[in-house]
mmCIF file of C-alpha atoms and ligand atoms in Angstrom:
data_model
loop_
_atom_site.group_PDB
_atom_site.id
_atom_site.type_symbol
_atom_site.label_atom_id
_atom_site.label_comp_id
_atom_site.label_asym_id
_atom_site.label_seq_id
_atom_site.Cartn_x
_atom_site.Cartn_y
_atom_site.Cartn_z
ATOM 1 C CA MET O 1 -38.860 1.742 -1.820
ATOM 2 C CA ILE O 2 -38.895 -1.242 0.352
ATOM 3 C CA VAL O 3 -38.560 -1.260 4.332
ATOM 4 C CA LEU O 4 -36.593 -4.430 5.106
ATOM 5 C CA PRO O 5 -35.961 -6.292 8.563
ATOM 6 C CA GLY O 6 -34.845 -3.862 11.210
ATOM 7 C CA GLY O 7 -35.905 -0.668 9.133
ATOM 8 C CA VAL O 8 -33.251 -0.913 6.451
ATOM 9 C CA ARG O 9 -34.516 0.906 3.286
ATOM 10 C CA ARG O 10 -34.084 -0.905 -0.101
ATOM 11 C CA TYR O 11 -34.487 0.865 -3.578
ATOM 12 C CA PRO O 12 -34.448 -1.825 -6.319
ATOM 13 C CA GLY O 13 -33.305 -0.709 -9.217
ATOM 14 C CA TYR O 14 -32.383 2.664 -8.283
ATOM 15 C CA LEU O 15 -30.169 3.347 -11.186
ATOM 16 C CA ASP O 16 -30.974 2.320 -14.527
ATOM 17 C CA ARG O 17 -28.092 0.670 -16.798
ATOM 18 C CA ALA O 18 -27.090 4.154 -18.277
ATOM 19 C CA GLU O 19 -26.666 5.410 -14.681
ATOM 20 C CA GLN O 20 -24.878 2.389 -13.760
ATOM 21 C CA GLU O 21 -22.277 2.544 -16.741
ATOM 22 C CA ALA O 22 -21.810 6.542 -16.131
ATOM 23 C CA LEU O 23 -20.900 5.360 -12.270
ATOM 24 C CA VAL O 24 -18.504 2.912 -13.140
ATOM 25 C CA GLU O 25 -16.693 5.453 -15.450
ATOM 26 C CA VAL O 26 -16.736 7.645 -12.362
ATOM 27 C CA ILE O 27 -15.312 4.914 -10.289
ATOM 28 C CA ARG O 28 -12.696 4.076 -13.053
ATOM 29 C CA GLN O 29 -11.490 7.598 -12.764
ATOM 30 C CA VAL O 30 -11.575 7.597 -8.961
ATOM 31 C CA VAL O 31 -9.284 4.111 -9.212
ATOM 32 C CA SER O 32 -6.998 5.503 -11.539
ATOM 33 C CA VAL O 33 -6.063 8.525 -8.933
ATOM 34 C CA ALA O 34 -6.320 6.144 -5.964
ATOM 35 C CA PRO O 35 -5.642 2.681 -6.887
ATOM 36 C CA LEU O 36 -7.627 -0.446 -5.242
ATOM 37 C CA TYR O 37 -5.209 -2.231 -2.526
ATOM 38 C CA VAL O 38 -5.769 -4.971 -0.341
ATOM 39 C CA PRO O 39 -6.758 -4.078 3.029
ATOM 40 C CA VAL O 40 -5.566 -6.424 6.115
ATOM 41 C CA MET O 41 -7.237 -6.886 9.361
ATOM 42 C CA PRO O 42 -6.070 -5.308 12.871
ATOM 43 C CA ARG O 43 -3.913 -7.714 14.848
ATOM 44 C CA SER O 44 -4.051 -10.739 12.758
ATOM 45 C CA GLY O 45 -2.945 -9.046 9.510
ATOM 46 C CA GLN O 46 -5.197 -11.218 7.537
ATOM 47 C CA PRO O 47 -5.824 -9.699 4.311
ATOM 48 C CA MET O 48 -9.279 -9.115 3.343
ATOM 49 C CA SER O 49 -10.766 -10.770 0.239
ATOM 50 C CA VAL O 50 -12.255 -7.208 -0.989
ATOM 51 C CA ARG O 51 -10.045 -4.654 -2.473
ATOM 52 C CA MET O 52 -10.822 -1.152 -1.285
ATOM 53 C CA THR O 53 -10.261 2.491 -2.000
ATOM 54 C CA ASN O 54 -11.957 5.618 -1.213
ATOM 55 C CA CYS O 55 -13.340 8.991 -2.534
ATOM 56 C CA GLY O 56 -14.420 12.214 -0.317
ATOM 57 C CA MET O 57 -12.464 13.944 2.396
ATOM 58 C CA LEU O 58 -11.979 11.027 4.513
ATOM 59 C CA GLY O 59 -11.490 7.509 3.691
ATOM 60 C CA TRP O 60 -11.959 4.286 5.564
ATOM 61 C CA VAL O 61 -8.786 2.251 6.041
ATOM 62 C CA THR O 62 -7.422 -0.686 7.972
ATOM 63 C CA ASP O 63 -3.930 -2.295 8.641
ATOM 64 C CA ARG O 64 -2.531 -4.529 11.458
ATOM 65 C CA ASP O 65 -0.917 -2.008 13.349
ATOM 66 C CA ARG O 66 -3.709 0.883 13.651
ATOM 67 C CA GLY O 67 -6.694 -0.998 12.842
ATOM 68 C CA TYR O 68 -10.066 0.551 11.745
ATOM 69 C CA ARG O 69 -10.023 4.319 11.120
ATOM 70 C CA TYR O 70 -10.617 7.076 8.822
ATOM 71 C CA GLN O 71 -7.661 9.213 7.167
ATOM 72 C CA GLU O 72 -7.471 11.840 4.756
ATOM 73 C CA THR O 73 -4.803 10.108 2.789
ATOM 74 C CA HIS O 74 -4.569 6.608 0.625
ATOM 75 C CA PRO O 75 -2.292 4.332 2.535
ATOM 76 C CA VAL O 76 -0.443 3.138 -0.165
ATOM 77 C CA THR O 77 0.222 6.207 -2.289
ATOM 78 C CA GLY O 78 0.066 8.992 0.508
ATOM 79 C CA ALA O 79 -1.949 11.235 -1.828
ATOM 80 C CA PRO O 80 -5.253 13.022 -0.697
ATOM 81 C CA TRP O 81 -8.324 10.886 -1.923
ATOM 82 C CA PRO O 82 -9.950 12.033 -4.951
ATOM 83 C CA PRO O 83 -13.145 14.186 -4.226
ATOM 84 C CA LEU O 84 -16.740 12.725 -3.719
ATOM 85 C CA PRO O 85 -18.169 12.565 -7.359
ATOM 86 C CA PRO O 86 -21.234 15.218 -7.694
ATOM 87 C CA ARG O 87 -23.489 12.332 -8.896
ATOM 88 C CA LEU O 88 -22.841 10.427 -5.636
ATOM 89 C CA MET O 89 -23.744 13.608 -3.587
ATOM 90 C CA GLU O 90 -27.011 13.796 -5.424
ATOM 91 C CA ILE O 91 -27.636 10.263 -4.522
ATOM 92 C CA TRP O 92 -26.984 11.027 -0.917
ATOM 93 C CA ARG O 93 -28.853 13.764 -0.755
ATOM 94 C CA ASP O 94 -32.092 12.000 -2.814
ATOM 95 C CA VAL O 95 -32.322 8.851 -0.230
ATOM 96 C CA GLY O 96 -30.210 9.801 2.753
ATOM 97 C CA GLU O 97 -32.756 11.755 4.794
ATOM 98 C CA THR O 98 -30.341 13.615 6.545
ATOM 99 C CA PRO O 99 -29.143 17.448 6.667
ATOM 100 C CA LEU O 100 -25.322 16.526 6.893
ATOM 101 C CA GLU O 101 -23.179 15.995 3.797
ATOM 102 C CA PRO O 102 -21.356 12.903 3.171
ATOM 103 C CA GLU O 103 -17.297 13.018 4.008
ATOM 104 C CA ALA O 104 -16.375 9.550 2.907
ATOM 105 C CA CYS O 105 -17.235 7.116 -0.072
ATOM 106 C CA LEU O 106 -15.783 3.257 0.569
ATOM 107 C CA VAL O 107 -15.106 1.831 -2.814
ATOM 108 C CA ASN O 108 -15.011 -1.916 -2.364
ATOM 109 C CA PHE O 109 -14.195 -4.258 -5.064
ATOM 110 C CA TYR O 110 -15.483 -7.679 -4.852
ATOM 111 C CA SER O 111 -13.909 -10.691 -7.272
ATOM 112 C CA ASP O 112 -16.516 -13.676 -7.678
ATOM 113 C CA GLU O 113 -14.866 -15.254 -4.833
ATOM 114 C CA ALA O 114 -14.878 -12.369 -2.509
ATOM 115 C CA ARG O 115 -16.962 -11.893 0.536
ATOM 116 C CA MET O 116 -17.627 -9.802 3.574
ATOM 117 C CA GLY O 117 -17.806 -10.927 7.241
ATOM 118 C CA LEU O 118 -20.787 -10.000 9.343
ATOM 119 C CA HIS O 119 -19.884 -6.382 11.052
ATOM 120 C CA GLN O 120 -21.221 -3.169 12.007
ATOM 121 C CA ASP O 121 -20.419 0.320 10.610
ATOM 122 C CA ARG O 122 -19.144 1.949 13.543
ATOM 123 C CA ASP O 123 -15.833 3.866 13.146
ATOM 124 C CA GLU O 124 -17.803 6.857 12.544
ATOM 125 C CA ARG O 125 -18.443 9.716 15.185
ATOM 126 C CA GLU O 126 -22.133 10.533 14.105
ATOM 127 C CA PHE O 127 -24.736 8.024 13.584
ATOM 128 C CA SER O 128 -27.494 10.384 12.879
ATOM 129 C CA ALA O 129 -26.587 10.118 9.304
ATOM 130 C CA PRO O 130 -27.154 7.009 7.127
ATOM 131 C CA VAL O 131 -24.671 4.885 5.198
ATOM 132 C CA VAL O 132 -25.633 4.700 1.746
ATOM 133 C CA SER O 133 -24.914 1.561 -0.179
ATOM 134 C CA ILE O 134 -24.683 1.253 -3.835
ATOM 135 C CA SER O 135 -24.190 -2.005 -5.758
ATOM 136 C CA LEU O 136 -22.970 -2.263 -9.330
ATOM 137 C CA GLY O 137 -22.113 -5.286 -11.199
ATOM 138 C CA ASN O 138 -22.919 -8.828 -10.369
ATOM 139 C CA ALA O 139 -25.614 -9.815 -7.639
ATOM 140 C CA CYS O 140 -24.839 -10.496 -4.171
ATOM 141 C CA LEU O 141 -26.330 -12.275 -1.139
ATOM 142 C CA PHE O 142 -26.631 -9.218 1.401
ATOM 143 C CA ARG O 143 -27.171 -10.442 5.375
ATOM 144 C CA ILE O 144 -28.759 -8.482 7.688
ATOM 145 C CA GLY O 145 -28.745 -9.098 11.266
ATOM 146 C CA GLY O 146 -29.612 -7.391 14.714
ATOM 147 C CA LEU O 147 -27.702 -4.925 16.955
ATOM 148 C CA GLU O 148 -25.760 -8.152 18.477
ATOM 149 C CA ARG O 149 -23.786 -10.525 16.190
ATOM 150 C CA LYS O 150 -25.820 -13.402 17.569
ATOM 151 C CA ASP O 151 -29.043 -11.746 16.606
ATOM 152 C CA ARG O 152 -31.318 -13.643 13.873
ATOM 153 C CA THR O 153 -30.267 -12.794 10.362
ATOM 154 C CA THR O 154 -32.442 -12.419 7.285
ATOM 155 C CA SER O 155 -30.680 -12.642 3.584
ATOM 156 C CA VAL O 156 -31.548 -10.673 0.510
ATOM 157 C CA ARG O 157 -30.323 -10.398 -2.924
ATOM 158 C CA LEU O 158 -28.678 -7.249 -4.091
ATOM 159 C CA GLU O 159 -28.641 -6.583 -7.989
ATOM 160 C CA SER O 160 -26.852 -3.791 -9.920
ATOM 161 C CA GLY O 161 -28.412 -0.647 -9.214
ATOM 162 C CA ASP O 162 -29.999 -1.202 -6.056
ATOM 163 C CA ILE O 163 -29.363 1.101 -3.193
ATOM 164 C CA VAL O 164 -29.633 0.081 0.451
ATOM 165 C CA VAL O 165 -29.791 2.544 3.290
ATOM 166 C CA LEU O 166 -28.633 1.859 6.689
ATOM 167 C CA GLY O 167 -30.156 4.626 8.878
ATOM 168 C CA GLY O 168 -32.045 5.653 12.010
ATOM 169 C CA ASP O 169 -32.544 2.424 14.099
ATOM 170 C CA SER O 170 -31.049 0.489 11.329
ATOM 171 C CA ARG O 171 -27.815 2.539 11.332
ATOM 172 C CA LEU O 172 -25.912 -0.014 13.483
ATOM 173 C CA LEU O 173 -27.082 -3.309 12.496
ATOM 174 C CA PHE O 174 -24.707 -5.961 11.918
ATOM 175 C CA HIS O 175 -24.481 -6.826 8.056
ATOM 176 C CA GLY O 176 -22.343 -8.765 5.543
ATOM 177 C CA VAL O 177 -21.763 -10.249 2.099
ATOM 178 C CA ASP O 178 -22.097 -14.174 2.040
ATOM 179 C CA ARG O 179 -21.406 -14.479 -1.727
ATOM 180 C CA ILE O 180 -21.344 -13.148 -5.337
ATOM 181 C CA TYR O 181 -23.181 -14.677 -8.013
ATOM 182 C CA PRO O 182 -21.176 -14.769 -10.816
ATOM 183 C CA ASN O 183 -22.276 -13.831 -14.448
ATOM 184 C CA THR O 184 -25.576 -12.258 -13.519
ATOM 185 C CA SER O 185 -24.648 -8.694 -14.786
ATOM 186 C CA THR O 186 -22.992 -7.617 -17.634
ATOM 187 C CA LEU O 187 -21.767 -4.344 -16.290
ATOM 188 C CA LEU O 188 -18.328 -5.187 -15.458
ATOM 189 C CA LYS O 189 -16.645 -6.666 -18.235
ATOM 190 C CA ASN O 190 -14.165 -9.193 -15.986
ATOM 191 C CA GLY O 191 -17.203 -9.938 -13.525
ATOM 192 C CA GLY O 192 -16.884 -9.082 -9.857
ATOM 193 C CA ARG O 193 -18.984 -6.303 -7.996
ATOM 194 C CA ILE O 194 -18.503 -2.854 -6.829
ATOM 195 C CA ASN O 195 -20.049 -1.644 -3.460
ATOM 196 C CA LEU O 196 -20.073 2.214 -2.515
ATOM 197 C CA THR O 197 -20.821 3.120 0.677
ATOM 198 C CA LEU O 198 -21.202 7.061 1.787
ATOM 199 C CA ARG O 199 -20.683 7.953 5.160
ATOM 200 C CA ARG O 200 -20.685 10.715 7.322
ATOM 201 C CA VAL O 201 -17.796 10.625 9.808
ATOM 202 C CA ASN O 202 -17.999 13.745 12.108
ATOM 203 C CA PRO O 203 -20.639 15.629 13.837
ATOM 204 C CA ALA O 204 -21.794 18.858 12.341
ATOM 205 C CA GLN O 205 -19.261 21.827 12.983
HETATM 206 C C1 LIG D 301 -19.589 -2.705 3.558
HETATM 207 O O1 LIG D 301 -20.741 -3.089 4.771
HETATM 208 O O2 LIG D 301 -18.798 -2.209 3.711
HETATM 209 C C2 LIG D 301 -20.061 -3.316 1.969
HETATM 210 C C3 LIG D 301 -21.584 -3.851 1.932
HETATM 211 C C4 LIG D 301 -21.940 -4.542 0.437
HETATM 212 O O3 LIG D 301 -20.767 -4.795 -0.040
HETATM 213 O O4 LIG D 301 -22.779 -4.446 -0.042
HETATM 214 FE FE1 LIG D 302 -20.268 -2.041 6.189
#
């Protein structure tokens, strides 16, 4: 484990190739029940370049009229999200450093052209638990900033199998994905990158 600026924890190569392949299979099953859709930004209605879905009790969604939020159902199919796969629960327990269980897993699919602007993960009601982020497929350039948008940033290249944890003092740091590096992994047949972020949304009951 390596501590990056701001206290972000990074576990390079946490998942070996076989574990990455198994996780991709798990995600394929999630996507077969809860298809990837194109999220749009609040107010502007501008489509994001990343396609999304979720698993777990809750899923993070965004649309033009109702903005960023968590909800129990898929915005297109209306069905409940598929359950959090046991392997993801296990990873959370291993690296999360929290007694709370995860409630949501956002699945982001990046084509090689996709990116994600600098943002904070702050739609949760509980910040004592971390956001646990798993990278699969092509490498990306991940940018980490401070608690304000204008703060200095540093960039790290994340590889398939890496895990990053935004927790404690780093929980609310700005972050984003500047670019995907095409052809840097053979995990996904058609290229691109999958990012899974496990989150706790609600305070302990
Ligand atoms: C996110 O911030 O939701 C995604 C981060 C990533 O793709 O690594
Ligand atoms: Fe995020």
